[in-house]
Backbone as a ProteinNet text record, in pm:
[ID]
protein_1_A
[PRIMARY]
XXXXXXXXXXXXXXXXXXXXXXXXXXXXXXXXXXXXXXXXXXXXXXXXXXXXXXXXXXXXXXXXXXXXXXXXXXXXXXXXXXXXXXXXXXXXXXXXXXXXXXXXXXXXXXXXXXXXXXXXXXXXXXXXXXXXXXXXXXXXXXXXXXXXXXXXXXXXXXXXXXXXXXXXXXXXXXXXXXXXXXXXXXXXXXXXXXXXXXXXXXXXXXXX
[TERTIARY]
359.2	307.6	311.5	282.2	279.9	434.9	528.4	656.3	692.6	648.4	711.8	638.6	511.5	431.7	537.5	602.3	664.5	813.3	837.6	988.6	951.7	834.4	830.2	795.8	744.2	687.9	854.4	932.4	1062.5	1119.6	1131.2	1202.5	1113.9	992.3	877.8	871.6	904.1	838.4	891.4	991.7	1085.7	1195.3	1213.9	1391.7	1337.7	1259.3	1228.9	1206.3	1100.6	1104.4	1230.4	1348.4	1464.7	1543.4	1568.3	1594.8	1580.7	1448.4	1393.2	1392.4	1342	1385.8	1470.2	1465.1	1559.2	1543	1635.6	1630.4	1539	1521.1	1417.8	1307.4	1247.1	1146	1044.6	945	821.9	645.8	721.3	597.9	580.3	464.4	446.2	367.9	468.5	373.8	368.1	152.7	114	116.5	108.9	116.3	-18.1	-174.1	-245.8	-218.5	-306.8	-271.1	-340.7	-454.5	-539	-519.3	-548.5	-569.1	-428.3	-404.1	-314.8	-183.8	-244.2	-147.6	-28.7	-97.4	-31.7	116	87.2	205.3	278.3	212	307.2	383.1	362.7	389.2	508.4	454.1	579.7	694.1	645.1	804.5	856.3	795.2	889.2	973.4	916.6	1002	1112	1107.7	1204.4	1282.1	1289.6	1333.2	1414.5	1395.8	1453.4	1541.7	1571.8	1662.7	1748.1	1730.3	1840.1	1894.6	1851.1	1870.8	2005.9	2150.6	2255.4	2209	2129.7	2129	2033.8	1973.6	1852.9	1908.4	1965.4	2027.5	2070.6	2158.9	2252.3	2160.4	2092.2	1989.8	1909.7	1850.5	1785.1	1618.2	1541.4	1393.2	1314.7	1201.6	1070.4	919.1	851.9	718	673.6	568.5	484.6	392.7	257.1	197.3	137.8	142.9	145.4	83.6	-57.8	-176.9	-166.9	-228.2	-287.6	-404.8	-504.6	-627.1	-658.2	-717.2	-741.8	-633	-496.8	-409	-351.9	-301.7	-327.5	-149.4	-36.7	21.5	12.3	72.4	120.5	156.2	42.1	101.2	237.1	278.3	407.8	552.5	505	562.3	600.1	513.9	539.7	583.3	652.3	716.5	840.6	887.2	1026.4	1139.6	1104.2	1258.4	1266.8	1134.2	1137.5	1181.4	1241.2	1382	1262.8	1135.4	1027.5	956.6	923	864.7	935.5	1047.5	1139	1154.8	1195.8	1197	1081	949.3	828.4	819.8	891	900.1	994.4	1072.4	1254.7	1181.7	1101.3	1074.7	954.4	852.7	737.6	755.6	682.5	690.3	573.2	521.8	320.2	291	258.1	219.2	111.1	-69.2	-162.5	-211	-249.2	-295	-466.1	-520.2	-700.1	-719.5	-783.9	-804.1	-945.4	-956.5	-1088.3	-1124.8	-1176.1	-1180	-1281.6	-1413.9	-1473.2	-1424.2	-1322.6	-1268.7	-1312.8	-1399.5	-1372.3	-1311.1	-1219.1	-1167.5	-1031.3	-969.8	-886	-851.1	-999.3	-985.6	-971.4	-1028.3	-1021.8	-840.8	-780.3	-632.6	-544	-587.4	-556.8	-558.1	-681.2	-730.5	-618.2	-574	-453.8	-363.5	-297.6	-189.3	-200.5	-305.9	-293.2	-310.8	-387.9	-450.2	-309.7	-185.3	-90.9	-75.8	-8.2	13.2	-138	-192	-289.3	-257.7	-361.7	-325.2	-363	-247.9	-217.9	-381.6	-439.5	-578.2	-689.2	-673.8	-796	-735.6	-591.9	-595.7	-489.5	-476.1	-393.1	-224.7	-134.5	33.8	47.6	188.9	214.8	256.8	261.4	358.7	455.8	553.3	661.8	684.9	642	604.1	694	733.8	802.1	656.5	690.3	604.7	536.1	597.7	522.5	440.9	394.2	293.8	191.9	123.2	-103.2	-178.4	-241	-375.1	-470.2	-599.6	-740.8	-793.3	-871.9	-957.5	-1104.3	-1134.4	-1280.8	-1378.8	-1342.1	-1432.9	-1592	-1556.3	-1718.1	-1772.4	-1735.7	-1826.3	-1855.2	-1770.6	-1822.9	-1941.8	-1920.8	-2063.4	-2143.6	-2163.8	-2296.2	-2301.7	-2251.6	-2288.8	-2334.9	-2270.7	-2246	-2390.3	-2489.5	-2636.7	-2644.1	-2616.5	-2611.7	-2573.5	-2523.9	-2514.4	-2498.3	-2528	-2543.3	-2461.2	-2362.9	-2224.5	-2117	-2088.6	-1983.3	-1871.9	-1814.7	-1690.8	-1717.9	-1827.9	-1846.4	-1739.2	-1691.9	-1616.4	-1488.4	-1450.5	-1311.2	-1290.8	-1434.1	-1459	-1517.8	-1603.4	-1637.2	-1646.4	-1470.4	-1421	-1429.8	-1432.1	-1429.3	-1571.7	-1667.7	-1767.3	-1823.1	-1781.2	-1781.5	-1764.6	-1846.4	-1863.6	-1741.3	-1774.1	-1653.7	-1528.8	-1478.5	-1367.8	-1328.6	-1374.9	-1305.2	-1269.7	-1383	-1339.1	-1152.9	-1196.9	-1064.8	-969.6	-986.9	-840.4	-794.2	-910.2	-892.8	-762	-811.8	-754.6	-626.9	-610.6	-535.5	-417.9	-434.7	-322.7	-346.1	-390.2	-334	-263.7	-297.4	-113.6	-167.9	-272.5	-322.4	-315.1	-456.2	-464.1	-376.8	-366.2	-298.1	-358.5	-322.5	-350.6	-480.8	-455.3	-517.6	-643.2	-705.9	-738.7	-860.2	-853.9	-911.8	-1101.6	-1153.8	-1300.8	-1391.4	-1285.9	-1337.2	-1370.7	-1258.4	-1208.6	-1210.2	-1194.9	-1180.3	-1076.2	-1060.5	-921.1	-982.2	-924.3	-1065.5	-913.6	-939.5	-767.5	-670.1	-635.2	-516.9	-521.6	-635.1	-656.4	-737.4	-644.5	-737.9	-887.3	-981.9	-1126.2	-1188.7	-1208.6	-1319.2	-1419.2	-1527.4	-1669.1	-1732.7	-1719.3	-1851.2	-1803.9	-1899.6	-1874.8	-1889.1	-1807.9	-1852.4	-2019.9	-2071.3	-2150.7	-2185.7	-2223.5	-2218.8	-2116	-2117.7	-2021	-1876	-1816.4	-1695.5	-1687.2	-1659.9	-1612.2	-1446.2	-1447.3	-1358.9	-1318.7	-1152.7	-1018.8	-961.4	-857.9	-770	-685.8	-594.1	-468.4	-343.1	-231.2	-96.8	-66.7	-24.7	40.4	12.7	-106.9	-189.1	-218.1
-1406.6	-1275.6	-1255.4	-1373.1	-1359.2	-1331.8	-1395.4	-1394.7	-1264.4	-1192.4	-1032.5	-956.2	-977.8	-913.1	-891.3	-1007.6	-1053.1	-959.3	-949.5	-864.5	-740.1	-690.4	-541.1	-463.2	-637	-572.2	-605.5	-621.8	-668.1	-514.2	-445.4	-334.2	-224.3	-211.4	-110.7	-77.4	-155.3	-171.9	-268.3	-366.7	-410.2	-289.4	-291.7	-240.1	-80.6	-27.1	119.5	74.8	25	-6.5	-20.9	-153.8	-131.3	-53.8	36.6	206.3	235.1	294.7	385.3	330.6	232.6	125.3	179.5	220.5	221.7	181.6	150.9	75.2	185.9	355.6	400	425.8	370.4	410.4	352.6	407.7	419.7	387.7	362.4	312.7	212.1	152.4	15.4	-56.8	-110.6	-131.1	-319.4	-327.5	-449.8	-451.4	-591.5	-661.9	-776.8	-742.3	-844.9	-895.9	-1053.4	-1095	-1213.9	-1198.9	-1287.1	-1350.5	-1455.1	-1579.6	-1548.3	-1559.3	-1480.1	-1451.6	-1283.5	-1243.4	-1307.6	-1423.3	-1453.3	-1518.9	-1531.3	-1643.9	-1497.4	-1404.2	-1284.2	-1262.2	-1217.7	-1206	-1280.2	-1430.8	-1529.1	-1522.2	-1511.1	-1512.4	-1379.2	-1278	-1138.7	-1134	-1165.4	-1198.7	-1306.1	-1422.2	-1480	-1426.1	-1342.8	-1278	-1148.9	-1108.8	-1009.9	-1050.9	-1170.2	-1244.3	-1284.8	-1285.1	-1338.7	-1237.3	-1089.8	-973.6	-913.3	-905.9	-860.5	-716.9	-664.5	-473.5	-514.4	-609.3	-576	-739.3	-794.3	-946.5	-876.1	-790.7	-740.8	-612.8	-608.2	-498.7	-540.5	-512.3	-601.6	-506	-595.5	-485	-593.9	-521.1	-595.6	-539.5	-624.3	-603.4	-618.8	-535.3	-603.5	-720.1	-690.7	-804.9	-831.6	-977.3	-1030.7	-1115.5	-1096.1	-1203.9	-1216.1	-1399	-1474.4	-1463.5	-1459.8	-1461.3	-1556.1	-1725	-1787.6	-1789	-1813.9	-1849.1	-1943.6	-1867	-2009.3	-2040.9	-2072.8	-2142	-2253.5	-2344.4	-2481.2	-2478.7	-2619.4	-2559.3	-2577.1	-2678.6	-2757.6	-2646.8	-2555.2	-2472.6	-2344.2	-2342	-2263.5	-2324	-2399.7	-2479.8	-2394.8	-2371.4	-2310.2	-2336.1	-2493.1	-2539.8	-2546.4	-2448.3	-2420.7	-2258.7	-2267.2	-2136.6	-2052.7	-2056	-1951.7	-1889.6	-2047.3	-2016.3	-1936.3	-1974.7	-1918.7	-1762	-1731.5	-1573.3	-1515.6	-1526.6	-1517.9	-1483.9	-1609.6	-1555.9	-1486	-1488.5	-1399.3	-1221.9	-1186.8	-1056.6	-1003.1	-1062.6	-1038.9	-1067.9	-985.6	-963.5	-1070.9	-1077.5	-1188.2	-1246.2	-1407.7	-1438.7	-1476.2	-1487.9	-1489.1	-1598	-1633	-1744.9	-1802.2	-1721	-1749.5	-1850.6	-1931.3	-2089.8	-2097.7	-2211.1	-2233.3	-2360	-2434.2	-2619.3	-2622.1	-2519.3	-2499.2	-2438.9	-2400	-2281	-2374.8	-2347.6	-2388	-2361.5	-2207.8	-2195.4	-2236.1	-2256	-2350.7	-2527	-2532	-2663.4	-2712.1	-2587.1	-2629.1	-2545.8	-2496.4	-2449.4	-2598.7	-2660.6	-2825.2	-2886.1	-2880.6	-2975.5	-2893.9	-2780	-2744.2	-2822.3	-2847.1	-2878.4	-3037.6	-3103	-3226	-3295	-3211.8	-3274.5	-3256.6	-3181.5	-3143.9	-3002	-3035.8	-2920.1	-2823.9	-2923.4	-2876.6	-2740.2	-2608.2	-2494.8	-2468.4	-2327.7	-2273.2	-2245.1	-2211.1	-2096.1	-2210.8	-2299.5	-2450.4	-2547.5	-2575.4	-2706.4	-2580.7	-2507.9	-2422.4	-2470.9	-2389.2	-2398.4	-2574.2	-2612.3	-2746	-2702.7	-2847.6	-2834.9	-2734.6	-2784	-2678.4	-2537.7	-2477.9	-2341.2	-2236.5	-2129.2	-2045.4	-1972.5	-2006.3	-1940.1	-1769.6	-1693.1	-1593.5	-1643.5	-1777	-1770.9	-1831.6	-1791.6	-1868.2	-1873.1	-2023.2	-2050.9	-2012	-1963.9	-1866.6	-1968.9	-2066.8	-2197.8	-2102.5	-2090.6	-2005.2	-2068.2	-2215.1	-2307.7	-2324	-2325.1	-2348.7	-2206.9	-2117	-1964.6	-1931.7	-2024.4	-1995	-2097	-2204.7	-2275.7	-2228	-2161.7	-2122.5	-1991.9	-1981.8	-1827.5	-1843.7	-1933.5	-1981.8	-1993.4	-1967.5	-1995	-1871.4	-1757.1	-1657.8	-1616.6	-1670.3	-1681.7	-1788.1	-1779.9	-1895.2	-1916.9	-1786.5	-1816.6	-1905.2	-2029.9	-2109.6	-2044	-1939.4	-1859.9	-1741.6	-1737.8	-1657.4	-1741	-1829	-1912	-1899.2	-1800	-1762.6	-1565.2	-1536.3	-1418.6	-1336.1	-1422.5	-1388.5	-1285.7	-1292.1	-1254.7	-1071.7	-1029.9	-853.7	-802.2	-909.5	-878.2	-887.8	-985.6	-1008.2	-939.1	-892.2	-822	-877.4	-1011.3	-1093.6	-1075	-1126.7	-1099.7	-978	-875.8	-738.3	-699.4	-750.4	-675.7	-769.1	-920.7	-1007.1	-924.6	-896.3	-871.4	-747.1	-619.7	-483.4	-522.8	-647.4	-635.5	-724.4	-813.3	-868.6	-755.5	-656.8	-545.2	-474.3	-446	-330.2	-402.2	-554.5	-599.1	-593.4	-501.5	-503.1	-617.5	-729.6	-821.4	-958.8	-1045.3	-1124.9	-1226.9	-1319.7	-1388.2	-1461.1	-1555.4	-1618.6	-1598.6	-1445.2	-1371.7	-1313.3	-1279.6	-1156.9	-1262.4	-1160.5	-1161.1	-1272.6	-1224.1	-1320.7	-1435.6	-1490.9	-1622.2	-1713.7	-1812.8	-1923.5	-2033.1	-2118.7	-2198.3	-2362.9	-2416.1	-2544.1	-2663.6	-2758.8	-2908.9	-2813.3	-2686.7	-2632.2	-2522.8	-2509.5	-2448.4	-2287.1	-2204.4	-2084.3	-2103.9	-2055.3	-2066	-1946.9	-1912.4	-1804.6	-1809	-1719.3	-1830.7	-1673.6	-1595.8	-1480.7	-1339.2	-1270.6	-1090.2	-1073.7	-1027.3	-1026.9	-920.7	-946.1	-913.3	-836.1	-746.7	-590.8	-568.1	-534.2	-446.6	-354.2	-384.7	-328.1	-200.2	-54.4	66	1.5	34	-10.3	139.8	140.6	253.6	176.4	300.7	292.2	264.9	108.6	122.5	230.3	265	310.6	268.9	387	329.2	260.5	205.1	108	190.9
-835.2	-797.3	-646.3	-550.1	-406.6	-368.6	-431.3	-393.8	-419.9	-571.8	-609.2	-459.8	-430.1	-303.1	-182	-163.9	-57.7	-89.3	-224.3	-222.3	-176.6	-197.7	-245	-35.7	-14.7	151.2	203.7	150.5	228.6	210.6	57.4	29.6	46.4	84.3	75.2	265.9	296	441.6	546.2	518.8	644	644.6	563.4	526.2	555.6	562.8	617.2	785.7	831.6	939	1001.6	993	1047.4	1021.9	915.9	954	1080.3	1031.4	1172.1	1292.5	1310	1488.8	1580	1642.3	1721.9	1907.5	1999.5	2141.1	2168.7	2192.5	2285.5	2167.5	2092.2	2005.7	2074	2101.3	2155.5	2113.9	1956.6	1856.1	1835.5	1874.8	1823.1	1718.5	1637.6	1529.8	1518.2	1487.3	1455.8	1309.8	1306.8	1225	1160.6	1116.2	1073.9	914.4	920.2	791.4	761	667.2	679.1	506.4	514.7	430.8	376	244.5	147.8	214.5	227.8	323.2	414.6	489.1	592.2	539.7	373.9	291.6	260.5	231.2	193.4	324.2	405.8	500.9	574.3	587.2	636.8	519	388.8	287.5	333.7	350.9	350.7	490.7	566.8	691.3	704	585.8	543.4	517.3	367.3	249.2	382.8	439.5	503.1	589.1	647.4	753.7	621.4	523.9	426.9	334	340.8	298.9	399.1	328.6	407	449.7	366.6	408.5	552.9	608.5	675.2	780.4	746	834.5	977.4	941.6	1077.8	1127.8	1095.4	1167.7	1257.4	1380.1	1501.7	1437.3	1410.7	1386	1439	1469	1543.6	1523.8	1528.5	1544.8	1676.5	1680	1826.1	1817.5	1785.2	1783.2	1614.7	1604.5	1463.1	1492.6	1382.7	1406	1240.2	1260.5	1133	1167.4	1064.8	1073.7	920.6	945.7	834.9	729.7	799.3	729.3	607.9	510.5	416.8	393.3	499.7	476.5	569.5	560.2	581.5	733.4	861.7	944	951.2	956.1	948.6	898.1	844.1	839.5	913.6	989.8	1125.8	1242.3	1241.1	1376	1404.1	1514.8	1529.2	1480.7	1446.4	1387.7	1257	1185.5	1039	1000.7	919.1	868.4	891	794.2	786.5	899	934.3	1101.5	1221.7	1174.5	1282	1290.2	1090.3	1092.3	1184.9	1163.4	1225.5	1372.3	1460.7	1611.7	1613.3	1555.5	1604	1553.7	1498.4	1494.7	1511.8	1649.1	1662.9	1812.5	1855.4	2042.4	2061.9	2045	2059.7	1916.3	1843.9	1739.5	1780.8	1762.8	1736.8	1625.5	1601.8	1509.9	1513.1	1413.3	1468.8	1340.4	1440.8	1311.2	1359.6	1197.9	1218.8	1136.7	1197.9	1093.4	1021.3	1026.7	914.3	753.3	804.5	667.3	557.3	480.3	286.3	253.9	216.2	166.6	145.7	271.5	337	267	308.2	249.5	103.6	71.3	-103.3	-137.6	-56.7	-41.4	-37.5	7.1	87	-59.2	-97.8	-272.7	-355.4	-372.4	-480.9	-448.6	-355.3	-318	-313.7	-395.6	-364.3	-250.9	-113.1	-18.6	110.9	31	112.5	193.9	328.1	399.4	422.9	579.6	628.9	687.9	667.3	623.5	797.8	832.4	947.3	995.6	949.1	975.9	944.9	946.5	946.2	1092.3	1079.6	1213.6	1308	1319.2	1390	1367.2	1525.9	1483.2	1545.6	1477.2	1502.5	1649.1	1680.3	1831.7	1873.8	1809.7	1835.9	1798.3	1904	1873.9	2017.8	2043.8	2119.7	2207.2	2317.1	2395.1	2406	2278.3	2240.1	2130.9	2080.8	1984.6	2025	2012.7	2049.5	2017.7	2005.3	1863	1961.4	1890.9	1948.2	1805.9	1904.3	1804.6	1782.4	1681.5	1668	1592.2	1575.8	1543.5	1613.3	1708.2	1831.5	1800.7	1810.8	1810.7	1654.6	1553.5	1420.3	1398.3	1448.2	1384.3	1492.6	1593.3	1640.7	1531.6	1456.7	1384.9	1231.4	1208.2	1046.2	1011.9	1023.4	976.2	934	980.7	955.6	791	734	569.5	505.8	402.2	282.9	204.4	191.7	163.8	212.2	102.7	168.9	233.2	132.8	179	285.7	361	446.1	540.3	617.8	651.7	681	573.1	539.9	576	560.9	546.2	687.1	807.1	875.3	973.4	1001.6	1116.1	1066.7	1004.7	991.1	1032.2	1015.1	1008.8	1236.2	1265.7	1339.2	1507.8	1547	1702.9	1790	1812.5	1914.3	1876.7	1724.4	1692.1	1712.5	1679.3	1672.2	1807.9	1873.3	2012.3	2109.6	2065.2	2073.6	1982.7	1873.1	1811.7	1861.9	1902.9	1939	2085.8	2201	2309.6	2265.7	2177.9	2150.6	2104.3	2029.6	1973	2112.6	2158.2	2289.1	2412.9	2427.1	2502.4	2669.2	2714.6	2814	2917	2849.1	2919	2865.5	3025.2	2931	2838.1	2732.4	2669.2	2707.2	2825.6	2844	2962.7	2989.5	3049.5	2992	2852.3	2807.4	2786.1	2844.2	2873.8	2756.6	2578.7	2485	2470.1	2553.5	2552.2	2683.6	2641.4	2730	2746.9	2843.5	2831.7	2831.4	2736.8	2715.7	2690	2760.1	2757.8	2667.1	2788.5	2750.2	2653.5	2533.1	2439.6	2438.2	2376.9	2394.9	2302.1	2356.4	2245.4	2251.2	2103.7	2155.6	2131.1	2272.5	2309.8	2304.8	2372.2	2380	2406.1	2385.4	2457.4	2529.5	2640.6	2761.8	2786.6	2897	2954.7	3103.7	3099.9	3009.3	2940.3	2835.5	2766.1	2856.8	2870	2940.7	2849	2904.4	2825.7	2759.1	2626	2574.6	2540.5	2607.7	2583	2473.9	2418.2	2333.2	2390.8	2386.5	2452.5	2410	2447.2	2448	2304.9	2247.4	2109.3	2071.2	2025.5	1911	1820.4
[MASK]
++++++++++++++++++++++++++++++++++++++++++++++++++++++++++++++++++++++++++++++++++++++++++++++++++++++++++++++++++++++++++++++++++++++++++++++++++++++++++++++++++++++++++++++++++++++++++++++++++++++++++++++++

Protein backbone atom coordinates (compact mmCIF):
# COMPACT_ATOMS: atom_id res chain seq x y z
CA UNK A 1 0.00 0.00 0.00
CA UNK A 2 3.01 2.49 0.87
CA UNK A 3 4.61 1.62 -2.45
CA UNK A 4 0.93 2.14 -4.51
CA UNK A 5 1.16 5.75 -2.16
CA UNK A 6 4.50 6.27 -3.58
CA UNK A 7 3.24 5.56 -7.41
CA UNK A 8 0.35 7.72 -7.22
CA UNK A 9 2.66 10.80 -5.49
CA UNK A 10 5.08 10.05 -8.51
CA UNK A 11 1.98 10.34 -11.23
CA UNK A 12 -0.34 12.73 -9.07
CA UNK A 13 2.33 15.20 -8.20
CA UNK A 14 6.10 14.75 -9.40
CA UNK A 15 5.21 14.31 -12.96
CA UNK A 16 2.80 17.56 -12.78
CA UNK A 17 5.33 19.46 -10.91
CA UNK A 18 8.10 18.79 -13.66
CA UNK A 19 5.64 19.93 -16.22
CA UNK A 20 5.15 23.09 -14.89
CA UNK A 21 8.96 23.88 -13.59
CA UNK A 22 10.40 25.90 -15.38
CA UNK A 23 14.36 28.02 -15.16
CA UNK A 24 12.37 31.56 -14.34
CA UNK A 25 9.56 30.04 -12.09
CA UNK A 26 9.38 31.88 -9.03
CA UNK A 27 7.41 29.39 -6.78
CA UNK A 28 8.70 27.59 -4.27
CA UNK A 29 7.55 24.60 -3.26
CA UNK A 30 8.36 22.57 0.30
CA UNK A 31 8.32 19.50 0.92
CA UNK A 32 7.36 17.94 4.84
CA UNK A 33 7.14 14.29 5.82
CA UNK A 34 6.81 12.78 8.94
CA UNK A 35 7.09 9.14 10.16
CA UNK A 36 5.43 7.11 7.22
CA UNK A 37 5.53 9.58 4.91
CA UNK A 38 9.09 10.08 4.85
CA UNK A 39 9.24 6.14 3.18
CA UNK A 40 6.49 7.44 0.78
CA UNK A 41 8.24 10.09 -0.04
CA UNK A 42 11.96 8.73 -0.45
CA UNK A 43 10.34 5.74 -2.85
CA UNK A 44 8.49 8.38 -5.01
CA UNK A 45 11.49 10.36 -5.57
CA UNK A 46 13.13 7.08 -6.46
CA UNK A 47 10.28 5.86 -8.64
CA UNK A 48 10.51 9.22 -10.59
CA UNK A 49 14.44 9.23 -11.42
CA UNK A 50 13.56 5.82 -12.94
CA UNK A 51 10.34 7.07 -14.72
CA UNK A 52 11.57 7.83 -18.61
CA UNK A 53 8.52 10.50 -18.94
CA UNK A 54 10.02 12.43 -15.80
CA UNK A 55 14.17 10.98 -15.86
CA UNK A 56 15.11 13.65 -18.54
CA UNK A 57 13.16 16.36 -16.99
CA UNK A 58 15.34 18.65 -14.46
CA UNK A 59 12.47 19.28 -11.39
CA UNK A 60 13.16 20.43 -7.87
CA UNK A 61 12.03 21.09 -4.60
CA UNK A 62 13.07 23.68 -2.24
CA UNK A 63 13.19 22.67 1.14
CA UNK A 64 12.47 18.94 2.25
CA UNK A 65 12.19 18.07 5.84
CA UNK A 66 11.89 14.54 7.69
CA UNK A 67 10.27 14.85 10.72
CA UNK A 68 10.55 11.24 12.85
CA UNK A 69 11.41 9.40 9.95
CA UNK A 70 10.74 5.87 9.58
CA UNK A 71 13.21 4.80 6.92
CA UNK A 72 16.54 3.29 7.39
CA UNK A 73 19.36 5.58 8.14
CA UNK A 74 21.78 3.77 6.09
CA UNK A 75 19.65 4.41 3.49
CA UNK A 76 20.01 7.93 3.11
CA UNK A 77 23.70 8.12 2.50
CA UNK A 78 24.59 9.72 -0.89
CA UNK A 79 26.02 6.76 -2.25
CA UNK A 80 22.53 5.10 -1.85
CA UNK A 81 20.31 5.10 -5.32
CA UNK A 82 17.33 6.33 -2.83
CA UNK A 83 19.26 8.64 -0.85
CA UNK A 84 20.70 10.07 -3.62
CA UNK A 85 17.31 10.67 -5.62
CA UNK A 86 16.55 12.76 -2.34
CA UNK A 87 19.56 15.30 -2.56
CA UNK A 88 19.64 15.51 -6.43
CA UNK A 89 15.99 17.18 -6.18
CA UNK A 90 15.83 19.23 -3.02
CA UNK A 91 17.62 22.66 -2.59
CA UNK A 92 18.01 22.13 1.70
CA UNK A 93 17.30 18.35 3.35
CA UNK A 94 16.33 18.77 7.05
CA UNK A 95 16.15 15.72 9.08
CA UNK A 96 14.55 16.19 12.80
CA UNK A 97 15.49 13.08 14.94
CA UNK A 98 14.91 12.05 18.04
CA UNK A 99 16.41 8.88 20.27
CA UNK A 100 13.44 8.86 22.38
CA UNK A 101 11.04 7.94 19.47
CA UNK A 102 8.95 4.60 20.55
CA UNK A 103 7.55 4.49 17.83
CA UNK A 104 10.66 4.25 15.97
CA UNK A 105 11.89 1.84 18.02
CA UNK A 106 9.24 -0.55 17.96
CA UNK A 107 9.73 0.27 13.73
CA UNK A 108 13.38 -1.25 14.57
CA UNK A 109 11.48 -4.57 16.48
CA UNK A 110 9.49 -5.25 12.89
CA UNK A 111 12.35 -5.38 11.09
CA UNK A 112 14.07 -7.69 13.35
CA UNK A 113 16.11 -5.06 15.24
CA UNK A 114 17.29 -3.97 11.53
CA UNK A 115 17.98 -0.61 9.93
CA UNK A 116 18.16 1.99 12.72
CA UNK A 117 15.40 4.40 11.58
CA UNK A 118 16.36 8.02 9.98
CA UNK A 119 14.12 10.06 12.64
CA UNK A 120 15.60 8.06 15.98
CA UNK A 121 19.76 8.09 15.32
CA UNK A 122 19.66 10.79 12.50
CA UNK A 123 21.54 10.79 8.55
CA UNK A 124 24.64 8.41 8.24
CA UNK A 125 27.88 10.06 7.50
CA UNK A 126 27.86 10.47 4.11
CA UNK A 127 25.62 12.97 3.38
CA UNK A 128 25.87 16.28 0.60
CA UNK A 129 26.27 19.41 2.22
CA UNK A 130 22.63 20.56 1.53
CA UNK A 131 21.40 17.98 4.12
CA UNK A 132 21.15 18.65 8.20
CA UNK A 133 20.26 16.64 11.26
CA UNK A 134 18.33 19.16 13.98
CA UNK A 135 18.92 16.44 17.14
CA UNK A 136 15.63 17.25 19.27
CA UNK A 137 16.36 14.73 21.74
CA UNK A 138 17.55 17.22 24.74
CA UNK A 139 14.44 19.67 24.24
CA UNK A 140 12.12 16.52 24.03
CA UNK A 141 12.98 14.98 27.30
CA UNK A 142 12.82 18.33 29.04
CA UNK A 143 9.17 18.22 27.65
CA UNK A 144 8.17 14.61 27.60
CA UNK A 145 6.48 14.78 31.19
CA UNK A 146 4.14 16.67 29.65
CA UNK A 147 2.12 13.41 28.55
CA UNK A 148 1.61 9.97 29.42
CA UNK A 149 1.38 8.93 26.10
CA UNK A 150 4.22 6.66 25.01
CA UNK A 151 3.58 7.71 21.37
CA UNK A 152 3.41 11.30 22.22
CA UNK A 153 7.25 10.81 21.24
CA UNK A 154 6.54 10.29 17.77
CA UNK A 155 3.74 12.78 17.81
CA UNK A 156 5.07 15.81 19.59
CA UNK A 157 6.46 18.04 17.26
CA UNK A 158 2.88 19.61 15.70
CA UNK A 159 2.03 20.26 18.92
CA UNK A 160 5.01 21.98 19.80
CA UNK A 161 5.83 26.05 20.11
CA UNK A 162 9.76 25.54 19.38
CA UNK A 163 9.32 23.25 16.61
CA UNK A 164 6.94 25.23 14.63
CA UNK A 165 8.61 28.26 14.96
CA UNK A 166 12.19 26.11 13.75
CA UNK A 167 10.33 24.53 10.97
CA UNK A 168 8.33 28.02 10.06
CA UNK A 169 12.25 29.60 9.65
CA UNK A 170 13.54 26.51 8.41
CA UNK A 171 10.90 26.76 5.07
CA UNK A 172 11.45 30.51 4.59
CA UNK A 173 15.41 30.01 3.75
CA UNK A 174 16.08 33.38 5.54
CA UNK A 175 18.45 32.47 8.15
CA UNK A 176 21.16 30.34 7.80
CA UNK A 177 21.07 26.82 9.09
CA UNK A 178 23.21 27.04 11.65
CA UNK A 179 22.12 30.57 12.89
CA UNK A 180 18.50 30.43 13.47
CA UNK A 181 17.65 31.67 17.12
CA UNK A 182 16.08 27.81 17.77
CA UNK A 183 19.01 26.18 17.80
CA UNK A 184 22.31 25.60 18.83
CA UNK A 185 25.72 24.14 17.58
CA UNK A 186 26.83 21.39 20.15
CA UNK A 187 30.59 18.84 18.84
CA UNK A 188 29.51 20.01 15.47
CA UNK A 189 25.77 19.09 15.81
CA UNK A 190 22.72 21.18 15.13
CA UNK A 191 20.31 20.93 18.52
CA UNK A 192 17.30 22.27 19.22
CA UNK A 193 17.30 23.97 22.66
CA UNK A 194 14.76 27.04 23.04
CA UNK A 195 12.52 30.11 21.81
CA UNK A 196 14.14 32.76 21.59
CA UNK A 197 13.62 35.52 24.05
CA UNK A 198 11.54 38.08 23.47
CA UNK A 199 9.65 36.74 20.92
CA UNK A 200 11.08 38.16 17.60
CA UNK A 201 7.93 39.58 15.23
CA UNK A 202 7.67 36.70 13.00
CA UNK A 203 7.08 37.73 8.87
CA UNK A 204 6.03 35.59 6.24
CA UNK A 205 8.98 34.84 4.21
CA UNK A 206 8.92 35.24 0.06
CA UNK A 207 7.06 32.52 -1.53
CA UNK A 208 6.50 30.09 1.29
Amino acid sequence: KVRDTASELVDGGIALLAKQQSQDCRINVHLLAHSTGAFVVREAFSYADDANKIHSTAWMVSQLCFISGDVSSSSMADDSAVGASIYEHCIRFTNYHNPYDVALALSNVKRAGFGNRVGRIGLPALVPPSAVDVDCGSYFKSICDRSKDPFYSHSWYFTDDLFMYDLFHTIGGLTDRAYMDSRTVKDGELVLTALPSPMPLVTSPANV
